[in-house]
Amino acid sequence: MTVNAVAAPPRPIPAARYRERLSAARDLVAERGLAALLVGVGADLRYLTGYEAMPLERLTMLVVPADGPVTLVVPRLELTPARACPAAGAGLVELLAWEETDDPVVHVGRLVRASTGRAAPAGAAAGEPIRVAVSDRLWASFLLRLQEVLPEARFGLGSAVLGQLRIVKDADEIALLRAAAHAADRVVAAIAGGRLIGRSEAEVSREVRERLLAEGHERAEFAIVASGPNSASPHHEASARVIEAGEPIVLDIGGTFGGYGSDITRTLWVTGADPVHRPYHEYLALFAVLRAAQAEATHAVRPGVPAERIDAVAREIIAAAGHGLHFIHRTGHGIGLEAHEEPYLVAGNGEPLREGMAFSVEPGIYLEGRFGARIEDIVVCTADGPDVLNQAPRDLFVVTGE
Amino acid sequence: MTVNAVAAPPRPIPAARYRERLSAARDLVAERGLAALLVGVGADLRYLTGYEAMPLERLTMLVVPADGPVTLVVPRLELTPARACPAAGAGLVELLAWEETDDPVVHVGRLVRASTGRAAPAGAAAGEPIRVAVSDRLWASFLLRLQEVLPEARFGLGSAVLGQLRIVKDADEIALLRAAAHAADRVVAAIAGGRLIGRSEAEVSREVRERLLAEGHERAEFAIVASGPNSASPHHEASARVIEAGEPIVLDIGGTFGGYGSDITRTLWVTGADPVHRPYHEYLALFAVLRAAQAEATHAVRPGVPAERIDAVAREIIAAAGHGLHFIHRTGHGIGLEAHEEPYLVAGNGEPLREGMAFSVEPGIYLEGRFGARIEDIVVCTADGPDVLNQAPRDLFVVTGE
């Protein structure tokens, strides 16, 4: 197989956005009475600064205080890439480089205390504990050290501050999500149009990853190829199982493009040359229900509708067909700088959808030991209803696979 | 460019190893007086169970109690892959599936308390706090919830238990590290022998990633292509900069193969057709010093030698040539299920090397704004001294790049 890179490169988020985001984050830190928000490597850091730091055991941490400058604490040998990140390039953050034999957590502790005007740890007598928020995915190794260095602090989650910012995507983010979706659409088309019979799931999965990269993705994050009975396991990993004629394949693939996620699922049925291997009628009936559920759930997307309502719409249709117990996961998850983020379309989440929210709509039906099916699109909530980013057809892809 | 998959697939770790590892971990949990070790998704979980769970906001957690069965708490929709993991397949762990609307942290809390024989939270009057260790990379979102659910517990890091196990690789692990290294060696050879001039760093980086996958890696984790002045930044990300004749390229690439890391750095000099673009004498002199430092540091590897001594050997040679201030990072890091893990070859780490430890030996010299160079191999400490896994030549690769 030859895969040639064809995609246009992603259009980066403009520096002005980082200014807006940092300013909004600081306002929220102050509003919530926090001493500081401490952001480790990951999506929150990328959101606020554009800095794509590697997840290292060496601490990189953005300190967003209620008061005083925003500081990016970085290991000295990461100073060059840190300086080159959009927020640093635009002068929005100060850099503090620590040396290979320093304890960087002590630097962070000092910055937090500086922002509260406290020079030393406050004992019980010193009054109220200070409150600090840390990014949700900060590692325990850093959090436990911070708790030691700041014993006077109560720690909470950064999503309390950043969640409401990140959950609504701006036009630049939606453009990247759309480009990511279109790239993934093309990979689905290529896989569905290629040879499948006689290849292992793992081989096809590897081709998916190569094609995602060739389509301009920086990373191919997952490439589920679940054939035959494996299609009944929602998060099946591609295995050594060889694909045969007369069975379904659930293809659930995605990665990042300009930092933003793609995530699409389509279901294929591989026939080979012999018409005896056409889809079972039972499978076609099941798929028709799923198709209707996915379409109707998507159609229900509009501002003000509770997130759980989208889940309920899909679930009611599937349950009405007698498959309620076979739809064993929520209907969707938000997507952006992370593959799974708020809002979750799940029972119990009454949060109303807002314009600019982006999420998957992906009901599935799984008959354990036999077969399953899933359809997934990325959908943006707009004032006018759903904007479906994926364009690949949603019908069962009946292909020869030869 | 066409990349054809050629590599033999990785040989998986046998189930008997997971039995040994779980048993050793339990013994250590009991020995240290811990109520339990709580292991989230990631390398620690893969080490103990072979389970390659996706890093999801839905909690997956292995509970290794001092007493009672080892339990893997998983979201219901991950039950099929969880059951299929080596440790579950061999009956070494019990599975506890939680439903989409449950609070899984409460399940974990109950298991921890069951292991201590306590049915309810212990107040101050109930005596000593219990002690719980969590995996080092557990997310803050899970750790803060665990701290709420187990207010009577003191939390420490799982590396205190697992570090000493994971730091020594068994023969099956070394075989995977060696296969990973050889695959990466072949990618270096292909890149060094291919066209470089007129291509951007990002294009070459993408080719590296594709070739790592084609060589059997499951993941291409990094592909640093640092050309010209960018070679002076140790962790430069591949950029849009176009490679020209008459400049160096630091190529630092790696990923995972059968779950184990590859990580190799070689330095190239691209000449084009015109001999005027041969390496500067100054650069050749710098590189010769680096080459000697890397060779001598590698040669110093043997059981009983403190980790920091390997760093010192490289540093002394580089400093003697007047480049002490231009070697701005430690000499190496352990490698295994994680790209960076113990032991770190850094000043202050007096831990003696042991047979079976695997780590990088990677000194570098960086003249900011001008150029830099680095050489990196993965080395295993054996009774007889260093076993260098990489086989690619370590000299400056002087290539036409056309």
mmCIF file with all atom_site columns, C-alpha atoms in Angstrom, chain B residues 244-352:
data_model
loop_
_atom_site.group_PDB
_atom_site.id
_atom_site.type_symbol
_atom_site.label_atom_id
_atom_site.label_alt_id
_atom_site.label_comp_id
_atom_site.label_asym_id
_atom_site.label_entity_id
_atom_site.label_seq_id
_atom_site.pdbx_PDB_ins_code
_atom_site.Cartn_x
_atom_site.Cartn_y
_atom_site.Cartn_z
_atom_site.occupancy
_atom_site.B_iso_or_equiv
_atom_site.pdbx_formal_charge
_atom_site.auth_seq_id
_atom_site.auth_comp_id
_atom_site.auth_asym_id
_atom_site.auth_atom_id
_atom_site.pdbx_PDB_model_num
ATOM 1   C CA . GLU B 1 244 ? 19.438 22.923 3.349  1.00 0.00 ? 244 GLU B CA 1
ATOM 2   C CA . ALA B 1 245 ? 22.860 21.680 2.308  1.00 0.00 ? 245 ALA B CA 1
ATOM 3   C CA . GLY B 1 246 ? 25.657 22.451 4.752  1.00 0.00 ? 246 GLY B CA 1
ATOM 4   C CA . GLU B 1 247 ? 23.939 21.889 8.085  1.00 0.00 ? 247 GLU B CA 1
ATOM 5   C CA . PRO B 1 248 ? 23.475 19.276 10.768 1.00 0.00 ? 248 PRO B CA 1
ATOM 6   C CA . ILE B 1 249 ? 20.291 17.415 11.690 1.00 0.00 ? 249 ILE B CA 1
ATOM 7   C CA . VAL B 1 250 ? 19.685 15.862 15.067 1.00 0.00 ? 250 VAL B CA 1
ATOM 8   C CA . LEU B 1 251 ? 17.315 12.940 14.585 1.00 0.00 ? 251 LEU B CA 1
ATOM 9   C CA . ASP B 1 252 ? 15.823 11.657 17.851 1.00 0.00 ? 252 ASP B CA 1
ATOM 10  C CA . ILE B 1 253 ? 13.078 9.133  17.296 1.00 0.00 ? 253 ILE B CA 1
ATOM 11  C CA . GLY B 1 254 ? 11.149 6.486  19.111 1.00 0.00 ? 254 GLY B CA 1
ATOM 12  C CA . GLY B 1 255 ? 7.924  4.757  19.882 1.00 0.00 ? 255 GLY B CA 1
ATOM 13  C CA . THR B 1 256 ? 6.689  1.506  21.323 1.00 0.00 ? 256 THR B CA 1
ATOM 14  C CA . PHE B 1 257 ? 7.097  -2.026 20.062 1.00 0.00 ? 257 PHE B CA 1
ATOM 15  C CA . GLY B 1 258 ? 5.199  -4.716 21.936 1.00 0.00 ? 258 GLY B CA 1
ATOM 16  C CA . GLY B 1 259 ? 4.663  -2.027 24.549 1.00 0.00 ? 259 GLY B CA 1
ATOM 17  C CA . TYR B 1 260 ? 8.377  -1.344 25.043 1.00 0.00 ? 260 TYR B CA 1
ATOM 18  C CA . GLY B 1 261 ? 10.157 1.812  24.033 1.00 0.00 ? 261 GLY B CA 1
ATOM 19  C CA . SER B 1 262 ? 12.655 2.574  21.328 1.00 0.00 ? 262 SER B CA 1
ATOM 20  C CA . ASP B 1 263 ? 14.683 5.765  21.559 1.00 0.00 ? 263 ASP B CA 1
ATOM 21  C CA . ILE B 1 264 ? 17.677 6.533  19.391 1.00 0.00 ? 264 ILE B CA 1
ATOM 22  C CA . THR B 1 265 ? 19.470 9.714  18.432 1.00 0.00 ? 265 THR B CA 1
ATOM 23  C CA . ARG B 1 266 ? 21.889 10.101 15.576 1.00 0.00 ? 266 ARG B CA 1
ATOM 24  C CA . THR B 1 267 ? 23.328 13.279 14.130 1.00 0.00 ? 267 THR B CA 1
ATOM 25  C CA . LEU B 1 268 ? 23.518 13.836 10.383 1.00 0.00 ? 268 LEU B CA 1
ATOM 26  C CA . TRP B 1 269 ? 25.304 16.411 8.281  1.00 0.00 ? 269 TRP B CA 1
ATOM 27  C CA . VAL B 1 270 ? 23.740 17.149 4.926  1.00 0.00 ? 270 VAL B CA 1
ATOM 28  C CA . THR B 1 271 ? 26.187 18.173 2.184  1.00 0.00 ? 271 THR B CA 1
ATOM 29  C CA . GLY B 1 272 ? 24.275 18.161 -1.070 1.00 0.00 ? 272 GLY B CA 1
ATOM 30  C CA . ALA B 1 273 ? 26.412 17.739 -4.169 1.00 0.00 ? 273 ALA B CA 1
ATOM 31  C CA . ASP B 1 274 ? 28.812 20.627 -3.572 1.00 0.00 ? 274 ASP B CA 1
ATOM 32  C CA . PRO B 1 275 ? 31.885 19.756 -1.466 1.00 0.00 ? 275 PRO B CA 1
ATOM 33  C CA . VAL B 1 276 ? 31.880 23.274 -0.054 1.00 0.00 ? 276 VAL B CA 1
ATOM 34  C CA . HIS B 1 277 ? 29.076 22.091 2.202  1.00 0.00 ? 277 HIS B CA 1
ATOM 35  C CA . ARG B 1 278 ? 31.178 19.513 4.082  1.00 0.00 ? 278 ARG B CA 1
ATOM 36  C CA . PRO B 1 279 ? 30.987 19.818 7.906  1.00 0.00 ? 279 PRO B CA 1
ATOM 37  C CA . TYR B 1 280 ? 32.839 22.760 9.481  1.00 0.00 ? 280 TYR B CA 1
ATOM 38  C CA . HIS B 1 281 ? 36.038 21.789 11.228 1.00 0.00 ? 281 HIS B CA 1
ATOM 39  C CA . GLU B 1 282 ? 34.647 23.276 14.413 1.00 0.00 ? 282 GLU B CA 1
ATOM 40  C CA . TYR B 1 283 ? 31.648 20.974 14.151 1.00 0.00 ? 283 TYR B CA 1
ATOM 41  C CA . LEU B 1 284 ? 33.773 17.917 13.497 1.00 0.00 ? 284 LEU B CA 1
ATOM 42  C CA . ALA B 1 285 ? 35.863 18.703 16.573 1.00 0.00 ? 285 ALA B CA 1
ATOM 43  C CA . LEU B 1 286 ? 32.755 19.139 18.702 1.00 0.00 ? 286 LEU B CA 1
ATOM 44  C CA . PHE B 1 287 ? 31.300 15.913 17.391 1.00 0.00 ? 287 PHE B CA 1
ATOM 45  C CA . ALA B 1 288 ? 34.513 13.990 18.075 1.00 0.00 ? 288 ALA B CA 1
ATOM 46  C CA . VAL B 1 289 ? 34.372 15.066 21.718 1.00 0.00 ? 289 VAL B CA 1
ATOM 47  C CA . LEU B 1 290 ? 30.737 14.037 21.942 1.00 0.00 ? 290 LEU B CA 1
ATOM 48  C CA . ARG B 1 291 ? 31.471 10.676 20.351 1.00 0.00 ? 291 ARG B CA 1
ATOM 49  C CA . ALA B 1 292 ? 34.222 9.989  22.863 1.00 0.00 ? 292 ALA B CA 1
ATOM 50  C CA . ALA B 1 293 ? 32.013 11.079 25.758 1.00 0.00 ? 293 ALA B CA 1
ATOM 51  C CA . GLN B 1 294 ? 29.179 8.807  24.682 1.00 0.00 ? 294 GLN B CA 1
ATOM 52  C CA . ALA B 1 295 ? 31.483 5.836  24.132 1.00 0.00 ? 295 ALA B CA 1
ATOM 53  C CA . GLU B 1 296 ? 33.263 6.272  27.432 1.00 0.00 ? 296 GLU B CA 1
ATOM 54  C CA . ALA B 1 297 ? 30.042 6.739  29.404 1.00 0.00 ? 297 ALA B CA 1
ATOM 55  C CA . THR B 1 298 ? 28.678 3.560  27.831 1.00 0.00 ? 298 THR B CA 1
ATOM 56  C CA . HIS B 1 299 ? 31.888 1.725  28.638 1.00 0.00 ? 299 HIS B CA 1
ATOM 57  C CA . ALA B 1 300 ? 31.521 2.706  32.303 1.00 0.00 ? 300 ALA B CA 1
ATOM 58  C CA . VAL B 1 301 ? 28.220 0.821  32.654 1.00 0.00 ? 301 VAL B CA 1
ATOM 59  C CA . ARG B 1 302 ? 28.453 -2.147 35.016 1.00 0.00 ? 302 ARG B CA 1
ATOM 60  C CA . PRO B 1 303 ? 26.686 -3.398 38.139 1.00 0.00 ? 303 PRO B CA 1
ATOM 61  C CA . GLY B 1 304 ? 27.502 -1.438 41.274 1.00 0.00 ? 304 GLY B CA 1
ATOM 62  C CA . VAL B 1 305 ? 28.471 1.790  39.499 1.00 0.00 ? 305 VAL B CA 1
ATOM 63  C CA . PRO B 1 306 ? 26.274 4.673  40.719 1.00 0.00 ? 306 PRO B CA 1
ATOM 64  C CA . ALA B 1 307 ? 23.909 5.996  38.045 1.00 0.00 ? 307 ALA B CA 1
ATOM 65  C CA . GLU B 1 308 ? 25.351 9.495  38.438 1.00 0.00 ? 308 GLU B CA 1
ATOM 66  C CA . ARG B 1 309 ? 28.813 8.164  37.602 1.00 0.00 ? 309 ARG B CA 1
ATOM 67  C CA . ILE B 1 310 ? 27.765 7.507  33.994 1.00 0.00 ? 310 ILE B CA 1
ATOM 68  C CA . ASP B 1 311 ? 26.623 11.098 33.766 1.00 0.00 ? 311 ASP B CA 1
ATOM 69  C CA . ALA B 1 312 ? 29.879 12.304 35.302 1.00 0.00 ? 312 ALA B CA 1
ATOM 70  C CA . VAL B 1 313 ? 32.022 10.374 32.828 1.00 0.00 ? 313 VAL B CA 1
ATOM 71  C CA . ALA B 1 314 ? 30.297 11.971 29.849 1.00 0.00 ? 314 ALA B CA 1
ATOM 72  C CA . ARG B 1 315 ? 30.288 15.394 31.480 1.00 0.00 ? 315 ARG B CA 1
ATOM 73  C CA . GLU B 1 316 ? 33.968 15.356 32.417 1.00 0.00 ? 316 GLU B CA 1
ATOM 74  C CA . ILE B 1 317 ? 35.018 14.650 28.852 1.00 0.00 ? 317 ILE B CA 1
ATOM 75  C CA . ILE B 1 318 ? 32.740 17.322 27.416 1.00 0.00 ? 318 ILE B CA 1
ATOM 76  C CA . ALA B 1 319 ? 33.794 19.838 30.064 1.00 0.00 ? 319 ALA B CA 1
ATOM 77  C CA . ALA B 1 320 ? 37.479 19.119 29.421 1.00 0.00 ? 320 ALA B CA 1
ATOM 78  C CA . ALA B 1 321 ? 36.890 20.261 25.835 1.00 0.00 ? 321 ALA B CA 1
ATOM 79  C CA . GLY B 1 322 ? 35.381 23.523 27.088 1.00 0.00 ? 322 GLY B CA 1
ATOM 80  C CA . HIS B 1 323 ? 31.761 22.564 26.447 1.00 0.00 ? 323 HIS B CA 1
ATOM 81  C CA . GLY B 1 324 ? 30.626 21.915 30.023 1.00 0.00 ? 324 GLY B CA 1
ATOM 82  C CA . LEU B 1 325 ? 28.014 24.679 29.868 1.00 0.00 ? 325 LEU B CA 1
ATOM 83  C CA . HIS B 1 326 ? 26.766 23.416 26.519 1.00 0.00 ? 326 HIS B CA 1
ATOM 84  C CA . PHE B 1 327 ? 25.699 20.009 27.860 1.00 0.00 ? 327 PHE B CA 1
ATOM 85  C CA . ILE B 1 328 ? 22.450 21.143 29.458 1.00 0.00 ? 328 ILE B CA 1
ATOM 86  C CA . HIS B 1 329 ? 20.684 17.903 30.296 1.00 0.00 ? 329 HIS B CA 1
ATOM 87  C CA . ARG B 1 330 ? 21.336 14.687 32.170 1.00 0.00 ? 330 ARG B CA 1
ATOM 88  C CA . THR B 1 331 ? 23.048 11.838 30.367 1.00 0.00 ? 331 THR B CA 1
ATOM 89  C CA . GLY B 1 332 ? 20.180 9.388  30.307 1.00 0.00 ? 332 GLY B CA 1
ATOM 90  C CA . HIS B 1 333 ? 16.898 7.939  31.488 1.00 0.00 ? 333 HIS B CA 1
ATOM 91  C CA . GLY B 1 334 ? 15.589 4.460  32.069 1.00 0.00 ? 334 GLY B CA 1
ATOM 92  C CA . ILE B 1 335 ? 13.333 2.980  29.416 1.00 0.00 ? 335 ILE B CA 1
ATOM 93  C CA . GLY B 1 336 ? 10.834 0.150  29.359 1.00 0.00 ? 336 GLY B CA 1
ATOM 94  C CA . LEU B 1 337 ? 7.051  0.422  29.354 1.00 0.00 ? 337 LEU B CA 1
ATOM 95  C CA . GLU B 1 338 ? 7.615  4.156  29.599 1.00 0.00 ? 338 GLU B CA 1
ATOM 96  C CA . ALA B 1 339 ? 9.827  6.265  27.402 1.00 0.00 ? 339 ALA B CA 1
ATOM 97  C CA . HIS B 1 340 ? 11.349 7.887  30.489 1.00 0.00 ? 340 HIS B CA 1
ATOM 98  C CA . GLU B 1 341 ? 11.504 5.977  33.777 1.00 0.00 ? 341 GLU B CA 1
ATOM 99  C CA . GLU B 1 342 ? 13.971 5.050  36.505 1.00 0.00 ? 342 GLU B CA 1
ATOM 100 C CA . PRO B 1 343 ? 16.949 4.964  36.613 1.00 0.00 ? 343 PRO B CA 1
ATOM 101 C CA . TYR B 1 344 ? 17.915 8.507  35.674 1.00 0.00 ? 344 TYR B CA 1
ATOM 102 C CA . LEU B 1 345 ? 21.590 9.064  34.929 1.00 0.00 ? 345 LEU B CA 1
ATOM 103 C CA . VAL B 1 346 ? 21.881 12.441 36.610 1.00 0.00 ? 346 VAL B CA 1
ATOM 104 C CA . ALA B 1 347 ? 24.024 14.108 39.263 1.00 0.00 ? 347 ALA B CA 1
ATOM 105 C CA . GLY B 1 348 ? 22.594 13.286 42.672 1.00 0.00 ? 348 GLY B CA 1
ATOM 106 C CA . ASN B 1 349 ? 21.337 9.825  41.799 1.00 0.00 ? 349 ASN B CA 1
ATOM 107 C CA . GLY B 1 350 ? 23.685 7.566  43.727 1.00 0.00 ? 350 GLY B CA 1
ATOM 108 C CA . GLU B 1 351 ? 21.625 4.418  43.052 1.00 0.00 ? 351 GLU B CA 1
ATOM 109 C CA . PRO B 1 352 ? 23.975 1.640  41.956 1.00 0.00 ? 352 PRO B CA 1
#
